Amino acid sequence: MIKQLFENREFLIGILLLTVILSASFINTQFFKQDLDNISKEEYLANKPSPPSLEHPFGTSQGGIDLFDQILSHTFPTIKMALFITVGRMAVSLILGFLYGLQYKKLKWMDLFIEGFHFVPATLLAFLLLYGLNFMNFEFFMENPDFRWYFIAFTLIAIGIPTLMQLIGRETNLVLQNEFIDSAKILGGNRIHILLKHVVPSLRGKLFLIFSSQLIAVLTLMMHVSILGYFIPGWTAFIGSNYYELMLSPWIIFFPVLLFALLIISLTLIANGFRNTLEGEYYSRRSTFLESSTTYSLPFRKKDISI
């Protein structure tokens, strides 16, 4: 499986692109990052943004700060926050989804309520839930600087749980319809045994695809939420807090958006490569089975003809 993945062109290009982004961020942050401690407040206000040049390929932002350094320094915070939200969604949804799938006949009525989440934009739902932050005490934020980030992160986690739980529950229910599940029940397997030994291995590939699609959706949602004013650490906060520069100094927005798009493209290529490899493995197994059945049937046909 791993060998086939690295033979897939889309997966290989996605991995290489993601590696380049992460490596450039790590190397620049550790060895070539601009020293900002020596910049005084007067110098910061005096140095205006400048367009891209040979000295500063991405240009500079307010204070004469090199934009290339700023963007790369926000790479890991962006990915960490996206992974935190995605893993949180998956962890909760896996538990609820498996329970939902095991008891699907009894809990099927919940589909009526969950279907509503498919028609409400996640950005609008996030905005309505986060709007309550505007009515909280500002001094509370100053005393608890991490509260805002955790509140936003857990809100974005909660938004994706209903639909994700339903998806995992339905996939679990489909696996439980297979004949080998009936055989496992006849042999005395309980629900926990069937879940761990049969359902989870059968859904392993699909769960990875669900995780990758959720990671891309979370990154997009982080961007939308930051533009609405609820800044999330990383590229999204940088873009959201500087979007007004689009008409004045467009390079300040262009290059972060470009790298953000490259990150999403790399993740999409990785997911597509994994999906194509998974489907190719299924069809190869299917063709092998058909060839073997044909091979066994041919001698009997020849024997019948000779008789």
PDB file of C-alpha atoms in Angstrom:
ATOM      1  CA  MET A   1       0.000   0.000   0.000  1.00  0.00           C
ATOM      2  CA  ILE A   2       2.753   2.480   0.968  1.00  0.00           C
ATOM      3  CA  LYS A   3       4.790   1.588  -2.117  1.00  0.00           C
ATOM      4  CA  GLN A   4       1.735   2.143  -4.317  1.00  0.00           C
ATOM      5  CA  LEU A   5       1.105   5.505  -2.662  1.00  0.00           C
ATOM      6  CA  PHE A   6       4.556   6.816  -3.537  1.00  0.00           C
ATOM      7  CA  GLU A   7       4.112   5.538  -7.060  1.00  0.00           C
ATOM      8  CA  ASN A   8       1.014   7.712  -7.391  1.00  0.00           C
ATOM      9  CA  ARG A   9       1.904  11.027  -9.041  1.00  0.00           C
ATOM     10  CA  GLU A  10      -0.698  13.150  -7.228  1.00  0.00           C
ATOM     11  CA  PHE A  11       0.258  11.819  -3.804  1.00  0.00           C
ATOM     12  CA  LEU A  12       3.978  12.293  -4.498  1.00  0.00           C
ATOM     13  CA  ILE A  13       3.547  15.875  -5.738  1.00  0.00           C
ATOM     14  CA  GLY A  14       1.370  16.720  -2.710  1.00  0.00           C
ATOM     15  CA  ILE A  15       3.921  15.293  -0.268  1.00  0.00           C
ATOM     16  CA  LEU A  16       6.800  17.137  -1.963  1.00  0.00           C
ATOM     17  CA  LEU A  17       4.896  20.434  -1.983  1.00  0.00           C
ATOM     18  CA  LEU A  18       3.946  20.087   1.689  1.00  0.00           C
ATOM     19  CA  THR A  19       7.546  19.163   2.566  1.00  0.00           C
ATOM     20  CA  VAL A  20       8.878  22.237   0.759  1.00  0.00           C
ATOM     21  CA  ILE A  21       6.478  24.545   2.624  1.00  0.00           C
ATOM     22  CA  LEU A  22       7.275  23.064   6.037  1.00  0.00           C
ATOM     23  CA  SER A  23      11.017  22.869   5.405  1.00  0.00           C
ATOM     24  CA  ALA A  24      11.214  26.466   4.185  1.00  0.00           C
ATOM     25  CA  SER A  25       9.300  27.636   7.247  1.00  0.00           C
ATOM     26  CA  PHE A  26      11.478  25.670   9.682  1.00  0.00           C
ATOM     27  CA  ILE A  27      14.812  26.653   8.107  1.00  0.00           C
ATOM     28  CA  ASN A  28      13.918  30.326   7.787  1.00  0.00           C
ATOM     29  CA  THR A  29      12.499  30.533  11.323  1.00  0.00           C
ATOM     30  CA  GLN A  30      15.527  28.842  12.882  1.00  0.00           C
ATOM     31  CA  PHE A  31      18.381  30.415  10.927  1.00  0.00           C
ATOM     32  CA  PHE A  32      17.322  33.413   8.802  1.00  0.00           C
ATOM     33  CA  LYS A  33      14.474  35.095  10.642  1.00  0.00           C
ATOM     34  CA  GLN A  34      14.640  38.884  10.805  1.00  0.00           C
ATOM     35  CA  ASP A  35      15.455  40.288  14.252  1.00  0.00           C
ATOM     36  CA  LEU A  36      12.506  42.439  15.282  1.00  0.00           C
ATOM     37  CA  ASP A  37      13.681  43.290  18.805  1.00  0.00           C
ATOM     38  CA  ASN A  38      15.801  46.219  17.610  1.00  0.00           C
ATOM     39  CA  ILE A  39      12.929  47.975  15.830  1.00  0.00           C
ATOM     40  CA  SER A  40      11.684  50.906  17.883  1.00  0.00           C
ATOM     41  CA  LYS A  41       8.152  52.216  17.869  1.00  0.00           C
ATOM     42  CA  GLU A  42       9.238  55.327  15.948  1.00  0.00           C
ATOM     43  CA  GLU A  43      10.943  53.223  13.262  1.00  0.00           C
ATOM     44  CA  TYR A  44       7.912  50.965  13.029  1.00  0.00           C
ATOM     45  CA  LEU A  45       5.609  53.910  12.367  1.00  0.00           C
ATOM     46  CA  ALA A  46       8.043  55.609  10.000  1.00  0.00           C
ATOM     47  CA  ASN A  47       8.737  52.623   7.733  1.00  0.00           C
ATOM     48  CA  LYS A  48       5.828  52.159   5.364  1.00  0.00           C
ATOM     49  CA  PRO A  49       5.087  48.978   3.388  1.00  0.00           C
ATOM     50  CA  SER A  50       7.189  48.600   0.240  1.00  0.00           C
ATOM     51  CA  PRO A  51       6.488  46.442  -2.830  1.00  0.00           C
ATOM     52  CA  PRO A  52       8.502  43.322  -3.753  1.00  0.00           C
ATOM     53  CA  SER A  53      12.151  43.917  -4.657  1.00  0.00           C
ATOM     54  CA  LEU A  54      15.417  41.992  -4.940  1.00  0.00           C
ATOM     55  CA  GLU A  55      16.134  42.602  -1.266  1.00  0.00           C
ATOM     56  CA  HIS A  56      12.601  41.696  -0.184  1.00  0.00           C
ATOM     57  CA  PRO A  57      11.047  39.251  -2.722  1.00  0.00           C
ATOM     58  CA  PHE A  58       7.622  39.361  -1.032  1.00  0.00           C
ATOM     59  CA  GLY A  59       7.853  43.038  -0.111  1.00  0.00           C
ATOM     60  CA  THR A  60       7.560  44.471   3.387  1.00  0.00           C
ATOM     61  CA  SER A  61       4.682  45.231   5.701  1.00  0.00           C
ATOM     62  CA  GLN A  62       4.198  48.073   8.162  1.00  0.00           C
ATOM     63  CA  GLY A  63       7.450  48.855   9.975  1.00  0.00           C
ATOM     64  CA  GLY A  64       9.620  47.606   7.122  1.00  0.00           C
ATOM     65  CA  ILE A  65       9.277  44.000   8.314  1.00  0.00           C
ATOM     66  CA  ASP A  66      10.175  41.465   5.653  1.00  0.00           C
ATOM     67  CA  LEU A  67       6.954  39.817   4.510  1.00  0.00           C
ATOM     68  CA  PHE A  68       8.683  36.560   3.578  1.00  0.00           C
ATOM     69  CA  ASP A  69       9.793  36.084   7.197  1.00  0.00           C
ATOM     70  CA  GLN A  70       6.389  37.040   8.534  1.00  0.00           C
ATOM     71  CA  ILE A  71       4.533  34.580   6.317  1.00  0.00           C
ATOM     72  CA  LEU A  72       6.842  31.647   6.971  1.00  0.00           C
ATOM     73  CA  SER A  73       6.766  32.256  10.721  1.00  0.00           C
ATOM     74  CA  HIS A  74       2.974  31.757  10.641  1.00  0.00           C
ATOM     75  CA  THR A  75       3.132  28.383   8.885  1.00  0.00           C
ATOM     76  CA  PHE A  76       3.354  26.051  11.865  1.00  0.00           C
ATOM     77  CA  PRO A  77       0.792  27.932  14.010  1.00  0.00           C
ATOM     78  CA  THR A  78      -1.675  27.654  11.108  1.00  0.00           C
ATOM     79  CA  ILE A  79      -1.162  23.905  10.697  1.00  0.00           C
ATOM     80  CA  LYS A  80      -1.151  23.257  14.459  1.00  0.00           C
ATOM     81  CA  MET A  81      -4.488  25.016  14.940  1.00  0.00           C
ATOM     82  CA  ALA A  82      -6.022  23.265  11.918  1.00  0.00           C
ATOM     83  CA  LEU A  83      -4.808  19.868  13.187  1.00  0.00           C
ATOM     84  CA  PHE A  84      -6.084  20.618  16.698  1.00  0.00           C
ATOM     85  CA  ILE A  85      -9.571  21.407  15.387  1.00  0.00           C
ATOM     86  CA  THR A  86      -9.621  18.489  12.934  1.00  0.00           C
ATOM     87  CA  VAL A  87      -8.365  15.928  15.465  1.00  0.00           C
ATOM     88  CA  GLY A  88     -10.899  17.223  17.987  1.00  0.00           C
ATOM     89  CA  ARG A  89     -13.709  16.801  15.464  1.00  0.00           C
ATOM     90  CA  MET A  90     -12.568  13.324  14.480  1.00  0.00           C
ATOM     91  CA  ALA A  91     -12.069  12.107  18.053  1.00  0.00           C
ATOM     92  CA  VAL A  92     -15.545  13.108  19.221  1.00  0.00           C
ATOM     93  CA  SER A  93     -17.247  12.130  15.950  1.00  0.00           C
ATOM     94  CA  LEU A  94     -15.619   8.686  15.897  1.00  0.00           C
ATOM     95  CA  ILE A  95     -16.989   7.818  19.318  1.00  0.00           C
ATOM     96  CA  LEU A  96     -20.466   9.201  18.601  1.00  0.00           C
ATOM     97  CA  GLY A  97     -20.440   7.923  15.013  1.00  0.00           C
ATOM     98  CA  PHE A  98     -19.628   4.342  15.980  1.00  0.00           C
ATOM     99  CA  LEU A  99     -22.360   4.400  18.617  1.00  0.00           C
ATOM    100  CA  TYR A 100     -24.726   5.942  16.089  1.00  0.00           C
ATOM    101  CA  GLY A 101     -23.893   3.248  13.532  1.00  0.00           C
ATOM    102  CA  LEU A 102     -24.235   0.371  16.006  1.00  0.00           C
ATOM    103  CA  GLN A 103     -27.669   1.648  17.048  1.00  0.00           C
ATOM    104  CA  TYR A 104     -28.647   3.077  13.647  1.00  0.00           C
ATOM    105  CA  LYS A 105     -32.107   1.491  13.523  1.00  0.00           C
ATOM    106  CA  LYS A 106     -33.028   3.021  16.878  1.00  0.00           C
ATOM    107  CA  LEU A 107     -31.350   6.399  16.274  1.00  0.00           C
ATOM    108  CA  LYS A 108     -32.279   6.877  12.627  1.00  0.00           C
ATOM    109  CA  TRP A 109     -34.812   9.532  13.626  1.00  0.00           C
ATOM    110  CA  MET A 110     -31.874  11.842  14.464  1.00  0.00           C
ATOM    111  CA  ASP A 111     -31.180  12.212  10.731  1.00  0.00           C
ATOM    112  CA  LEU A 112     -34.082  14.644  10.552  1.00  0.00           C
ATOM    113  CA  PHE A 113     -32.283  17.058  12.884  1.00  0.00           C
ATOM    114  CA  ILE A 114     -28.765  16.507  11.539  1.00  0.00           C
ATOM    115  CA  GLU A 115     -29.804  17.116   7.928  1.00  0.00           C
ATOM    116  CA  GLY A 116     -30.374  20.767   8.797  1.00  0.00           C
ATOM    117  CA  PHE A 117     -26.627  21.261   9.353  1.00  0.00           C
ATOM    118  CA  HIS A 118     -25.990  20.356   5.708  1.00  0.00           C
ATOM    119  CA  PHE A 119     -27.933  23.415   4.531  1.00  0.00           C
ATOM    120  CA  VAL A 120     -26.581  25.999   6.968  1.00  0.00           C
ATOM    121  CA  PRO A 121     -23.171  27.428   5.902  1.00  0.00           C
ATOM    122  CA  ALA A 122     -20.523  26.613   8.489  1.00  0.00           C
ATOM    123  CA  THR A 123     -19.203  30.182   8.314  1.00  0.00           C
ATOM    124  CA  LEU A 124     -22.611  31.648   9.194  1.00  0.00           C
ATOM    125  CA  LEU A 125     -23.087  29.192  12.045  1.00  0.00           C
ATOM    126  CA  ALA A 126     -19.606  29.970  13.399  1.00  0.00           C
ATOM    127  CA  PHE A 127     -20.271  33.713  13.201  1.00  0.00           C
ATOM    128  CA  LEU A 128     -23.537  33.403  15.131  1.00  0.00           C
ATOM    129  CA  LEU A 129     -21.908  31.326  17.871  1.00  0.00           C
ATOM    130  CA  LEU A 130     -18.815  33.517  18.131  1.00  0.00           C
ATOM    131  CA  TYR A 131     -20.774  36.749  18.132  1.00  0.00           C
ATOM    132  CA  GLY A 132     -21.277  36.347  21.870  1.00  0.00           C
ATOM    133  CA  LEU A 133     -17.592  37.159  22.387  1.00  0.00           C
ATOM    134  CA  ASN A 134     -18.377  40.799  21.586  1.00  0.00           C
ATOM    135  CA  PHE A 135     -20.509  41.085  24.724  1.00  0.00           C
ATOM    136  CA  MET A 136     -17.904  39.657  27.122  1.00  0.00           C
ATOM    137  CA  ASN A 137     -15.753  41.745  29.452  1.00  0.00           C
ATOM    138  CA  PHE A 138     -12.639  43.028  27.665  1.00  0.00           C
ATOM    139  CA  GLU A 139     -10.591  42.849  30.872  1.00  0.00           C
ATOM    140  CA  PHE A 140     -11.353  39.141  31.049  1.00  0.00           C
ATOM    141  CA  PHE A 141      -9.643  38.700  27.665  1.00  0.00           C
ATOM    142  CA  MET A 142      -6.636  40.665  28.853  1.00  0.00           C
ATOM    143  CA  GLU A 143      -6.266  38.480  31.942  1.00  0.00           C
ATOM    144  CA  ASN A 144      -6.887  35.256  29.967  1.00  0.00           C
ATOM    145  CA  PRO A 145      -5.265  35.737  26.548  1.00  0.00           C
ATOM    146  CA  ASP A 146      -5.651  32.079  25.598  1.00  0.00           C
ATOM    147  CA  PHE A 147      -9.365  31.944  26.355  1.00  0.00           C
ATOM    148  CA  ARG A 148     -10.348  33.564  23.061  1.00  0.00           C
ATOM    149  CA  TRP A 149      -8.340  31.094  20.973  1.00  0.00           C
ATOM    150  CA  TYR A 150      -9.636  28.061  22.853  1.00  0.00           C
ATOM    151  CA  PHE A 151     -13.201  29.317  22.694  1.00  0.00           C
ATOM    152  CA  ILE A 152     -12.966  29.775  18.910  1.00  0.00           C
ATOM    153  CA  ALA A 153     -11.236  26.407  18.452  1.00  0.00           C
ATOM    154  CA  PHE A 154     -13.812  24.456  20.455  1.00  0.00           C
ATOM    155  CA  THR A 155     -16.618  26.301  18.672  1.00  0.00           C
ATOM    156  CA  LEU A 156     -15.228  25.246  15.284  1.00  0.00           C
ATOM    157  CA  ILE A 157     -14.887  21.688  16.605  1.00  0.00           C
ATOM    158  CA  ALA A 158     -18.514  21.588  17.737  1.00  0.00           C
ATOM    159  CA  ILE A 159     -19.813  22.911  14.414  1.00  0.00           C
ATOM    160  CA  GLY A 160     -18.499  19.942  12.447  1.00  0.00           C
ATOM    161  CA  ILE A 161     -19.479  17.150  14.846  1.00  0.00           C
ATOM    162  CA  PRO A 162     -23.160  16.551  13.837  1.00  0.00           C
ATOM    163  CA  THR A 163     -22.577  15.987  10.108  1.00  0.00           C
ATOM    164  CA  LEU A 164     -19.310  14.132  10.687  1.00  0.00           C
ATOM    165  CA  MET A 165     -20.954  11.873  13.255  1.00  0.00           C
ATOM    166  CA  GLN A 166     -23.736  11.095  10.792  1.00  0.00           C
ATOM    167  CA  LEU A 167     -21.254  10.275   8.020  1.00  0.00           C
ATOM    168  CA  ILE A 168     -19.218   7.904  10.200  1.00  0.00           C
ATOM    169  CA  GLY A 169     -22.410   6.367  11.582  1.00  0.00           C
ATOM    170  CA  ARG A 170     -23.765   5.611   8.125  1.00  0.00           C
ATOM    171  CA  GLU A 171     -20.453   4.140   6.986  1.00  0.00           C
ATOM    172  CA  THR A 172     -20.400   1.978  10.118  1.00  0.00           C
ATOM    173  CA  ASN A 173     -23.944   0.809   9.444  1.00  0.00           C
ATOM    174  CA  LEU A 174     -23.002  -0.147   5.870  1.00  0.00           C
ATOM    175  CA  VAL A 175     -20.110  -2.283   7.116  1.00  0.00           C
ATOM    176  CA  LEU A 176     -22.411  -3.999   9.582  1.00  0.00           C
ATOM    177  CA  GLN A 177     -24.610  -5.143   6.670  1.00  0.00           C
ATOM    178  CA  ASN A 178     -21.841  -7.400   5.282  1.00  0.00           C
ATOM    179  CA  GLU A 179     -22.062 -11.174   5.579  1.00  0.00           C
ATOM    180  CA  PHE A 180     -18.812 -11.543   7.514  1.00  0.00           C
ATOM    181  CA  ILE A 181     -20.374  -9.485  10.321  1.00  0.00           C
ATOM    182  CA  ASP A 182     -23.182 -12.042  10.595  1.00  0.00           C
ATOM    183  CA  SER A 183     -20.574 -14.793  10.729  1.00  0.00           C
ATOM    184  CA  ALA A 184     -18.720 -12.976  13.512  1.00  0.00           C
ATOM    185  CA  LYS A 185     -21.971 -12.665  15.487  1.00  0.00           C
ATOM    186  CA  ILE A 186     -22.735 -16.362  15.054  1.00  0.00           C
ATOM    187  CA  LEU A 187     -19.262 -17.221  16.344  1.00  0.00           C
ATOM    188  CA  GLY A 188     -19.954 -15.253  19.508  1.00  0.00           C
ATOM    189  CA  GLY A 189     -18.366 -11.895  18.784  1.00  0.00           C
ATOM    190  CA  ASN A 190     -19.800  -9.034  20.847  1.00  0.00           C
ATOM    191  CA  ARG A 191     -20.231  -5.493  19.609  1.00  0.00           C
ATOM    192  CA  ILE A 192     -16.873  -4.256  20.889  1.00  0.00           C
ATOM    193  CA  HIS A 193     -15.073  -7.156  19.216  1.00  0.00           C
ATOM    194  CA  ILE A 194     -16.905  -6.598  15.929  1.00  0.00           C
ATOM    195  CA  LEU A 195     -16.215  -2.868  16.095  1.00  0.00           C
ATOM    196  CA  LEU A 196     -12.474  -3.195  16.755  1.00  0.00           C
ATOM    197  CA  LYS A 197     -11.722  -6.267  14.643  1.00  0.00           C
ATOM    198  CA  HIS A 198     -14.029  -5.755  11.668  1.00  0.00           C
ATOM    199  CA  VAL A 199     -15.569  -2.274  11.434  1.00  0.00           C
ATOM    200  CA  VAL A 200     -12.459  -0.169  12.145  1.00  0.00           C
ATOM    201  CA  PRO A 201     -10.181  -2.097   9.720  1.00  0.00           C
ATOM    202  CA  SER A 202     -12.859  -1.872   7.026  1.00  0.00           C
ATOM    203  CA  LEU A 203     -13.194   1.904   7.475  1.00  0.00           C
ATOM    204  CA  ARG A 204      -9.481   2.677   7.867  1.00  0.00           C
ATOM    205  CA  GLY A 205      -9.034   4.025   4.352  1.00  0.00           C
ATOM    206  CA  LYS A 206     -12.275   6.016   4.377  1.00  0.00           C
ATOM    207  CA  LEU A 207     -11.419   7.535   7.752  1.00  0.00           C
ATOM    208  CA  PHE A 208      -8.167   8.887   6.332  1.00  0.00           C
ATOM    209  CA  LEU A 209     -10.067  10.436   3.430  1.00  0.00           C
ATOM    210  CA  ILE A 210     -12.588  11.931   5.860  1.00  0.00           C
ATOM    211  CA  PHE A 211      -9.734  13.330   7.974  1.00  0.00           C
ATOM    212  CA  SER A 212      -8.019  14.939   4.974  1.00  0.00           C
ATOM    213  CA  SER A 213     -11.266  16.478   3.713  1.00  0.00           C
ATOM    214  CA  GLN A 214     -12.015  17.795   7.193  1.00  0.00           C
ATOM    215  CA  LEU A 215      -8.535  19.332   7.432  1.00  0.00           C
ATOM    216  CA  ILE A 216      -9.095  21.228   4.193  1.00  0.00           C
ATOM    217  CA  ALA A 217     -12.579  22.329   5.313  1.00  0.00           C
ATOM    218  CA  VAL A 218     -11.195  23.517   8.666  1.00  0.00           C
ATOM    219  CA  LEU A 219      -8.476  25.588   6.989  1.00  0.00           C
ATOM    220  CA  THR A 220     -11.092  27.255   4.783  1.00  0.00           C
ATOM    221  CA  LEU A 221     -13.366  27.897   7.765  1.00  0.00           C
ATOM    222  CA  MET A 222     -10.456  29.392   9.722  1.00  0.00           C
ATOM    223  CA  MET A 223      -9.895  31.823   6.876  1.00  0.00           C
ATOM    224  CA  HIS A 224     -13.566  32.882   6.774  1.00  0.00           C
ATOM    225  CA  VAL A 225     -13.782  33.302  10.544  1.00  0.00           C
ATOM    226  CA  SER A 226     -10.609  35.401  10.656  1.00  0.00           C
ATOM    227  CA  ILE A 227     -11.882  37.696   7.900  1.00  0.00           C
ATOM    228  CA  LEU A 228     -15.033  38.216   9.996  1.00  0.00           C
ATOM    229  CA  GLY A 229     -12.821  39.484  12.826  1.00  0.00           C
ATOM    230  CA  TYR A 230     -12.327  36.415  15.020  1.00  0.00           C
ATOM    231  CA  PHE A 231      -8.614  35.990  14.433  1.00  0.00           C
ATOM    232  CA  ILE A 232      -7.070  32.529  14.699  1.00  0.00           C
ATOM    233  CA  PRO A 233      -3.268  32.288  15.117  1.00  0.00           C
ATOM    234  CA  GLY A 234      -1.422  31.755  11.841  1.00  0.00           C
ATOM    235  CA  TRP A 235      -1.868  32.843   8.246  1.00  0.00           C
ATOM    236  CA  THR A 236      -5.606  33.293   8.689  1.00  0.00           C
ATOM    237  CA  ALA A 237      -5.152  35.874  11.460  1.00  0.00           C
ATOM    238  CA  PHE A 238      -2.528  37.704   9.405  1.00  0.00           C
ATOM    239  CA  ILE A 239      -4.823  37.825   6.370  1.00  0.00           C
ATOM    240  CA  GLY A 240      -7.893  38.730   8.399  1.00  0.00           C
ATOM    241  CA  SER A 241      -6.146  41.595  10.209  1.00  0.00           C
ATOM    242  CA  ASN A 242      -4.626  43.021   7.010  1.00  0.00           C
ATOM    243  CA  TYR A 243      -7.394  42.539   4.456  1.00  0.00           C
ATOM    244  CA  TYR A 244      -7.884  46.325   4.293  1.00  0.00           C
ATOM    245  CA  GLU A 245      -4.421  46.509   2.672  1.00  0.00           C
ATOM    246  CA  LEU A 246      -5.834  44.869  -0.435  1.00  0.00           C
ATOM    247  CA  MET A 247      -6.444  48.263  -2.076  1.00  0.00           C
ATOM    248  CA  LEU A 248      -3.375  50.009  -0.608  1.00  0.00           C
ATOM    249  CA  SER A 249      -0.620  47.363  -0.540  1.00  0.00           C
ATOM    250  CA  PRO A 250      -2.013  44.248  -2.247  1.00  0.00           C
ATOM    251  CA  TRP A 251       1.221  42.252  -1.915  1.00  0.00           C
ATOM    252  CA  ILE A 252       0.662  42.046   1.847  1.00  0.00           C
ATOM    253  CA  ILE A 253      -2.423  39.916   1.177  1.00  0.00           C
ATOM    254  CA  PHE A 254      -1.422  38.263  -2.087  1.00  0.00           C
ATOM    255  CA  PHE A 255       1.555  36.225  -0.877  1.00  0.00           C
ATOM    256  CA  PRO A 256      -0.060  34.839   2.322  1.00  0.00           C
ATOM    257  CA  VAL A 257      -3.124  33.837   0.283  1.00  0.00           C
ATOM    258  CA  LEU A 258      -0.816  32.236  -2.305  1.00  0.00           C
ATOM    259  CA  LEU A 259       0.954  30.083   0.290  1.00  0.00           C
ATOM    260  CA  PHE A 260      -2.366  29.279   1.940  1.00  0.00           C
ATOM    261  CA  ALA A 261      -3.691  28.097  -1.432  1.00  0.00           C
ATOM    262  CA  LEU A 262      -0.532  26.009  -2.019  1.00  0.00           C
ATOM    263  CA  LEU A 263      -1.034  24.345   1.366  1.00  0.00           C
ATOM    264  CA  ILE A 264      -4.622  23.411   0.494  1.00  0.00           C
ATOM    265  CA  ILE A 265      -3.526  22.194  -2.962  1.00  0.00           C
ATOM    266  CA  SER A 266      -0.880  19.941  -1.399  1.00  0.00           C
ATOM    267  CA  LEU A 267      -3.411  18.430   1.005  1.00  0.00           C
ATOM    268  CA  THR A 268      -5.904  17.938  -1.833  1.00  0.00           C
ATOM    269  CA  LEU A 269      -3.300  16.143  -3.952  1.00  0.00           C
ATOM    270  CA  ILE A 270      -2.398  13.882  -1.033  1.00  0.00           C
ATOM    271  CA  ALA A 271      -6.073  13.017  -0.460  1.00  0.00           C
ATOM    272  CA  ASN A 272      -6.719  12.396  -4.170  1.00  0.00           C
ATOM    273  CA  GLY A 273      -3.627  10.232  -4.456  1.00  0.00           C
ATOM    274  CA  PHE A 274      -4.670   8.153  -1.478  1.00  0.00           C
ATOM    275  CA  ARG A 275      -8.206   7.811  -2.849  1.00  0.00           C
ATOM    276  CA  ASN A 276      -6.979   6.714  -6.275  1.00  0.00           C
ATOM    277  CA  THR A 277      -4.577   4.206  -4.729  1.00  0.00           C
ATOM    278  CA  LEU A 278      -7.314   2.836  -2.487  1.00  0.00           C
ATOM    279  CA  GLU A 279      -9.722   2.454  -5.408  1.00  0.00           C
ATOM    280  CA  GLY A 280      -7.015   0.928  -7.583  1.00  0.00           C
ATOM    281  CA  GLU A 281      -6.225  -1.649  -4.914  1.00  0.00           C
ATOM    282  CA  TYR A 282      -9.919  -2.539  -4.685  1.00  0.00           C
ATOM    283  CA  TYR A 283     -10.291  -2.976  -8.434  1.00  0.00           C
ATOM    284  CA  SER A 284      -7.052  -4.978  -8.663  1.00  0.00           C
ATOM    285  CA  ARG A 285      -8.350  -7.355  -6.009  1.00  0.00           C
ATOM    286  CA  ARG A 286     -11.661  -7.584  -7.812  1.00  0.00           C
ATOM    287  CA  SER A 287     -10.020  -8.359 -11.172  1.00  0.00           C
ATOM    288  CA  THR A 288      -7.772 -10.967  -9.539  1.00  0.00           C
ATOM    289  CA  PHE A 289     -10.804 -12.657  -8.060  1.00  0.00           C
ATOM    290  CA  LEU A 290     -12.592 -12.672 -11.417  1.00  0.00           C
ATOM    291  CA  GLU A 291      -9.518 -14.052 -13.193  1.00  0.00           C
ATOM    292  CA  SER A 292      -9.133 -16.809 -10.637  1.00  0.00           C
ATOM    293  CA  SER A 293     -12.794 -17.793 -10.923  1.00  0.00           C
ATOM    294  CA  THR A 294     -12.480 -17.883 -14.717  1.00  0.00           C
ATOM    295  CA  THR A 295      -9.367 -20.029 -14.468  1.00  0.00           C
ATOM    296  CA  TYR A 296     -11.132 -22.575 -12.337  1.00  0.00           C
ATOM    297  CA  SER A 297     -14.144 -22.747 -14.630  1.00  0.00           C
ATOM    298  CA  LEU A 298     -12.256 -23.274 -17.887  1.00  0.00           C
ATOM    299  CA  PRO A 299     -11.117 -26.922 -17.298  1.00  0.00           C
ATOM    300  CA  PHE A 300     -14.673 -27.988 -16.594  1.00  0.00           C
ATOM    301  CA  ARG A 301     -15.903 -26.354 -19.789  1.00  0.00           C
ATOM    302  CA  LYS A 302     -13.215 -28.052 -21.850  1.00  0.00           C
ATOM    303  CA  LYS A 303     -13.975 -31.378 -20.267  1.00  0.00           C
ATOM    304  CA  ASP A 304     -17.657 -30.954 -21.010  1.00  0.00           C
ATOM    305  CA  ILE A 305     -16.909 -30.191 -24.650  1.00  0.00           C
ATOM    306  CA  SER A 306     -14.657 -33.232 -25.046  1.00  0.00           C
ATOM    307  CA  ILE A 307     -17.346 -35.464 -23.648  1.00  0.00           C
TER     308      ILE A 307
END
